Each structure stands twice: as structure tokens, then as C-alpha cells.
Tab-separated table of C-alpha atoms in Angstrom:
chain	number	residue	atom	x	y	z
P	1	ASP	CA	-15.845	4.328	90.114
P	2	GLY	CA	-14.935	3.118	86.632
P	3	GLY	CA	-16.120	-0.281	85.571
P	4	ILE	CA	-18.273	-2.474	83.375
P	5	THR	CA	-21.963	-2.901	84.051
P	6	GLN	CA	-23.918	-5.825	82.695
P	7	SER	CA	-27.669	-6.186	82.963
P	8	PRO	CA	-29.763	-8.022	83.757
P	9	LYS	CA	-28.039	-10.409	86.141
P	10	TYR	CA	-30.517	-13.187	85.286
P	11	LEU	CA	-32.531	-13.563	82.096
P	12	PHE	CA	-35.016	-16.120	80.887
P	13	ARG	CA	-35.786	-16.722	77.225
P	14	LYS	CA	-38.827	-18.345	75.706
P	15	GLU	CA	-38.676	-20.451	72.570
P	16	GLY	CA	-38.471	-18.329	69.430
P	17	GLN	CA	-37.657	-15.173	71.370
P	18	ASN	CA	-34.744	-12.783	70.881
P	19	VAL	CA	-33.229	-11.306	74.030
P	20	THR	CA	-30.676	-8.527	74.462
P	21	LEU	CA	-27.955	-8.384	77.092
P	22	SER	CA	-26.655	-4.969	78.030
P	23	CYS	CA	-22.996	-4.035	78.552
P	24	GLU	CA	-21.846	-0.512	79.434
P	25	GLN	CA	-18.335	0.639	80.356
P	26	ASN	CA	-17.038	3.972	81.632
P	27	LEU	CA	-13.352	3.065	81.445
P	28	ASN	CA	-12.874	4.815	78.094
P	29	HIS	CA	-11.662	1.522	76.631
P	30	ASP	CA	-11.566	1.098	72.872
P	31	ALA	CA	-12.015	-2.681	72.750
P	32	MET	CA	-14.995	-4.648	74.007
P	33	TYR	CA	-15.710	-8.380	74.006
P	34	TRP	CA	-18.498	-10.855	74.597
P	35	TYR	CA	-17.731	-14.320	75.956
P	36	ARG	CA	-19.818	-17.331	76.731
P	37	GLN	CA	-18.874	-19.564	79.683
P	38	ASP	CA	-20.192	-23.110	80.022
P	39	PRO	CA	-19.348	-25.499	82.871
P	40	GLY	CA	-16.022	-27.263	82.355
P	41	GLN	CA	-15.045	-25.124	79.377
P	42	GLY	CA	-12.890	-22.082	78.876
P	43	LEU	CA	-14.349	-18.740	77.917
P	44	ARG	CA	-15.341	-18.724	74.254
P	45	LEU	CA	-15.356	-15.515	72.243
P	46	ILE	CA	-18.666	-14.600	70.602
P	47	TYR	CA	-17.968	-11.134	69.169
P	48	TYR	CA	-15.489	-8.356	69.714
P	49	SER	CA	-15.245	-4.712	68.762
P	50	GLN	CA	-12.032	-2.750	68.354
P	51	ILE	CA	-13.633	0.609	67.654
P	52	VAL	CA	-17.015	2.283	67.422
P	53	ASN	CA	-19.173	1.124	64.475
P	54	ASP	CA	-16.968	-1.915	63.893
P	55	PHE	CA	-17.149	-5.460	65.232
P	56	GLN	CA	-15.804	-8.895	64.335
P	57	LYS	CA	-17.095	-12.423	64.767
P	58	GLY	CA	-15.408	-14.608	67.313
P	59	ASP	CA	-15.301	-18.382	67.467
P	60	ILE	CA	-19.007	-18.965	68.184
P	61	ALA	CA	-20.884	-16.044	66.592
P	62	GLU	CA	-23.720	-18.069	65.046
P	63	GLY	CA	-27.075	-17.206	66.607
P	64	TYR	CA	-25.789	-13.951	68.123
P	65	SER	CA	-25.631	-10.339	66.978
P	66	VAL	CA	-24.048	-7.156	68.357
P	67	SER	CA	-23.834	-3.431	67.720
P	68	ARG	CA	-21.309	-0.764	68.735
P	69	GLU	CA	-22.950	2.603	68.130
P	70	LYS	CA	-21.263	4.231	71.125
P	71	LYS	CA	-17.857	3.664	72.657
P	72	GLU	CA	-19.434	2.902	76.031
P	73	SER	CA	-21.999	0.357	74.902
P	74	PHE	CA	-21.781	-3.108	73.329
P	75	PRO	CA	-25.122	-4.941	73.586
P	76	LEU	CA	-25.440	-8.618	72.654
P	77	THR	CA	-28.631	-10.084	71.168
P	78	VAL	CA	-29.211	-13.790	71.529
P	79	THR	CA	-31.481	-14.701	68.640
P	80	SER	CA	-33.911	-17.584	68.259
P	81	ALA	CA	-31.333	-19.179	65.933
P	82	GLN	CA	-29.141	-19.927	68.953
P	83	LYS	CA	-30.564	-23.305	69.941
P	84	ASN	CA	-28.570	-23.777	73.117
P	85	PRO	CA	-28.379	-20.340	74.745
P	86	THR	CA	-28.228	-21.438	78.384
P	87	ALA	CA	-24.887	-20.156	79.672
P	88	PHE	CA	-23.125	-17.458	81.655
P	89	TYR	CA	-22.372	-14.449	79.412
P	90	LEU	CA	-19.476	-12.164	80.213
P	91	CYS	CA	-18.697	-8.780	78.715
P	92	ALA	CA	-15.147	-7.447	78.885
P	93	SER	CA	-13.172	-4.430	77.762
P	94	SER	CA	-9.532	-3.506	77.294
P	95	ILE	CA	-7.692	-0.248	76.676
P	96	SER	CA	-6.692	-1.140	73.136
P	97	PRO	CA	-7.279	-4.143	70.858
P	98	ASP	CA	-3.613	-4.430	69.927
P	99	LEU	CA	-1.849	-3.996	73.222
P	100	ALA	CA	-1.080	-6.764	75.690
P	101	GLN	CA	-3.287	-5.331	78.406
P	102	PRO	CA	-5.626	-7.255	80.707
P	103	GLN	CA	-9.297	-7.446	79.945
P	104	HIS	CA	-11.692	-6.242	82.624
P	105	PHE	CA	-14.990	-8.027	83.102
P	106	GLY	CA	-18.533	-7.198	84.053
P	107	ASP	CA	-20.426	-9.313	86.601
P	108	GLY	CA	-22.085	-11.420	83.925
P	109	THR	CA	-25.593	-12.349	82.846
P	110	ARG	CA	-26.917	-15.846	83.408
P	111	LEU	CA	-29.327	-16.812	80.621
P	112	SER	CA	-31.719	-19.729	80.873
P	113	ILE	CA	-34.475	-21.147	78.686
P	114	LEU	CA	-38.041	-21.205	80.012
C	1	GLY	CA	-4.723	-25.814	66.711
C	2	GLN	CA	-4.580	-23.703	69.803
C	3	ASN	CA	-4.739	-25.398	73.169
C	4	ILE	CA	-4.464	-24.474	76.822
C	5	ASP	CA	-4.288	-27.240	79.443
C	6	GLN	CA	-4.686	-26.912	83.190
C	7	PRO	CA	-5.854	-29.371	85.853
C	8	THR	CA	-9.594	-29.476	86.419
C	9	GLU	CA	-9.523	-29.426	90.189
C	10	MET	CA	-7.027	-29.208	93.050
C	11	THR	CA	-7.382	-29.411	96.818
C	12	ALA	CA	-5.107	-27.773	99.368
C	13	THR	CA	-5.054	-26.966	103.068
C	14	GLU	CA	-5.430	-23.536	104.632
C	15	GLY	CA	-2.004	-22.007	105.296
C	16	ALA	CA	-0.246	-24.243	102.771
C	17	ILE	CA	1.220	-23.549	99.306
C	18	VAL	CA	-0.288	-24.703	96.018
C	19	GLN	CA	1.025	-24.590	92.442
C	20	ILE	CA	-1.409	-24.532	89.515
C	21	ASN	CA	0.159	-25.470	86.195
C	22	CYS	CA	-0.762	-24.338	82.698
C	23	THR	CA	0.655	-25.587	79.401
C	24	TYR	CA	-0.128	-23.999	76.073
C	25	GLN	CA	0.209	-24.274	72.307
C	26	THR	CA	-0.899	-21.148	70.471
C	27	SER	CA	-0.459	-19.236	67.233
C	28	GLY	CA	2.016	-16.663	68.418
C	29	PHE	CA	2.505	-15.370	71.924
C	30	ASN	CA	1.931	-11.924	73.370
C	31	GLY	CA	1.865	-12.902	77.000
C	32	LEU	CA	0.077	-15.110	79.506
C	33	PHE	CA	-2.555	-13.976	81.979
C	34	TRP	CA	-3.892	-15.517	85.171
C	35	TYR	CA	-7.364	-14.654	86.424
C	36	GLN	CA	-9.275	-15.604	89.563
C	37	GLN	CA	-12.980	-16.353	89.327
C	38	HIS	CA	-15.217	-16.994	92.314
C	39	ALA	CA	-18.333	-19.043	91.601
C	40	GLY	CA	-20.956	-17.021	89.746
C	41	GLU	CA	-18.757	-13.944	89.555
C	42	ALA	CA	-16.598	-12.187	86.985
C	43	PRO	CA	-12.967	-13.152	86.436
C	44	THR	CA	-10.513	-10.717	88.024
C	45	PHE	CA	-6.992	-10.137	86.738
C	46	LEU	CA	-4.153	-11.563	88.848
C	47	SER	CA	-0.947	-11.482	86.813
C	48	TYR	CA	0.692	-11.097	83.418
C	49	ASN	CA	3.915	-12.694	82.177
C	50	VAL	CA	5.553	-12.061	78.816
C	51	LEU	CA	9.209	-12.729	79.662
C	52	ASP	CA	10.619	-15.906	81.168
C	53	GLY	CA	10.869	-15.963	84.911
C	54	LEU	CA	8.949	-15.349	88.083
C	55	GLU	CA	6.683	-12.399	88.824
C	56	GLU	CA	5.812	-11.974	92.496
C	57	LYS	CA	2.817	-10.058	93.765
C	58	GLY	CA	2.172	-10.545	97.470
C	59	ARG	CA	1.010	-14.086	98.223
C	60	PHE	CA	0.677	-14.843	94.513
C	61	SER	CA	3.508	-15.509	92.064
C	62	SER	CA	3.437	-16.496	88.411
C	63	PHE	CA	6.165	-18.176	86.399
C	64	LEU	CA	6.648	-18.465	82.658
C	65	SER	CA	8.862	-20.587	80.412
C	66	ARG	CA	8.201	-19.677	76.782
C	67	SER	CA	10.472	-22.413	75.400
C	68	LYS	CA	8.463	-25.054	77.264
C	69	GLY	CA	5.044	-23.461	76.720
C	70	TYR	CA	4.531	-23.615	80.466
C	71	SER	CA	3.385	-21.406	83.276
C	72	TYR	CA	2.382	-21.843	86.877
C	73	LEU	CA	0.571	-19.801	89.481
C	74	LEU	CA	1.892	-20.189	93.014
C	75	LEU	CA	-0.348	-19.323	95.934
C	76	LYS	CA	1.238	-19.076	99.381
C	77	GLU	CA	-0.287	-18.930	102.877
C	78	LEU	CA	-3.590	-20.133	101.518
C	79	GLN	CA	-6.753	-18.600	102.922
C	80	MET	CA	-10.310	-19.876	102.694
C	81	LYS	CA	-11.160	-16.931	100.418
C	82	ASP	CA	-8.704	-18.313	97.853
C	83	SER	CA	-11.236	-21.031	97.049
C	84	ALA	CA	-12.061	-20.173	93.435
C	85	SER	CA	-11.338	-21.139	89.855
C	86	TYR	CA	-8.051	-19.964	88.372
C	87	LEU	CA	-8.051	-19.288	84.654
C	88	CYS	CA	-4.980	-19.330	82.444
C	89	ALA	CA	-5.194	-17.342	79.194
C	90	VAL	CA	-2.657	-16.770	76.429
C	91	MET	CA	-2.715	-13.746	74.134
C	92	ASP	CA	-2.031	-14.930	70.593
C	93	SER	CA	-0.451	-13.108	67.657
C	94	ASN	CA	-3.755	-11.304	66.945
C	95	TYR	CA	-3.979	-10.065	70.545
C	96	GLN	CA	-6.910	-12.403	71.198
C	97	LEU	CA	-7.069	-14.279	74.490
C	98	ILE	CA	-7.202	-18.078	74.315
C	99	TRP	CA	-8.607	-19.442	77.566
C	100	GLY	CA	-8.027	-22.621	79.497
C	101	ALA	CA	-11.015	-24.328	81.127
C	102	GLY	CA	-9.879	-23.221	84.568
C	103	THR	CA	-8.689	-25.009	87.700
C	104	LYS	CA	-11.110	-25.200	90.599
C	105	LEU	CA	-9.148	-24.809	93.832
C	106	ILE	CA	-10.735	-26.167	97.000
C	107	ILE	CA	-9.234	-25.031	100.300
C	108	LYS	CA	-9.833	-27.198	103.370
C	109	PRO	CA	-9.412	-25.996	106.961
């Protein structure tokens, strides 16, 4: 079955540590997105990628980094510069970045600070 | 600025009908999406409106008025499994989704 796989489901970060969240899709979608979800707030865009080897900052990119070396993969690194990383992180993809098509989501990664 | 407003929480009774409203102000408009999100899970796509009017899909319907910057999601014959958050999102002129904070719907027997 086609879909988006995020791992791990739960992740704990120590002070000063970088952690990487995995996102893989087999939907052959061009566009991929990373969102952060905090209680009582809408999804906020961290980074997005419209095509392989290209990505753009979203509204809250500070303290995060991404790469898009393969069409299927869009990992997110939460760096030590992100001082408040505790949140639910969602990866999404869509067929094309400039078509009004729905985004499809992975099951999310819940990140907490130790 | 860009803004999406929806009620924080609503309560309804099993078997009844509920309407969840969404108002928006965005830079451009390429359609409005409704998603359902159960606690701790991923959002799942429910509906898309780009033209004014009502789109019906089984027990769920979605309405759009572009001139008023207004949409609603109508859920009929409510079931306990409909207890979830419902997210309204508008696609702006850059094809980016602007998200509301979501409406938590509580269904009581």
C-alpha cells in the first residue's frame, strides 16, 4: 500500500543533542512538508520541498534542518538550537507543489526533552 | 496577515447533526480543505471546496462562500467514532496551506 512512513513514533532528546526524524513516502509525490503541531495551535510549516535537492524554509525554520537527496525521503533534524522542541511533528506529501491537491500525512513523531 | 478562525470545542449528541464553522482571511485563495484528526494520529483528508456551494460526501458535507470568507463542515447522524478534531485549512496564492487551530468535537451518547 502507498503511504508515508514516519519514524520513530516517540523520540527523546537530551540537552545539546541533535536528533533526526525520518519521513519516507512511496506515493511518487513531488512535494513534501514538515509541520509542527502544538496543543491549541494550528499546524505550523517548518520546511517544504518541491523537488529533489531543493527545499524552502517555512514559518518556523529556526533550529531545524532538512535534506531532500531522494524523492522518497525528507528527513528533519532538530538541532540543539531549537530550545523548545517538545511537539508532535508531522510529515506530509502532495502530488505537486503548485496544484490544489490534498496533502497526505504520516502518523507523526512525538518529540520530548529528557 | 493570514488568519483562520474556528471554534475551539463543540459538543453534540450521538445521532444528531453538528455544524463546524471556519472563517478565513488569506493572501489569495486556491481552495479550502477540511481534515479529521483523532487524538495522537495523523490528519486525514475529508473534503475540498474551491467554488461556492455545498459538496456532499456521505454523512459529511462542506460549504463554501468565498465572498464571505466562510466555510462550514456539516456532520450528520453522528457516531461516537466522529469524536475528533476537525481542521480547516486554506490554500493561499503560493499553494501553501494555512491551518486553523482545529475544533475538538465531543460526541455524547
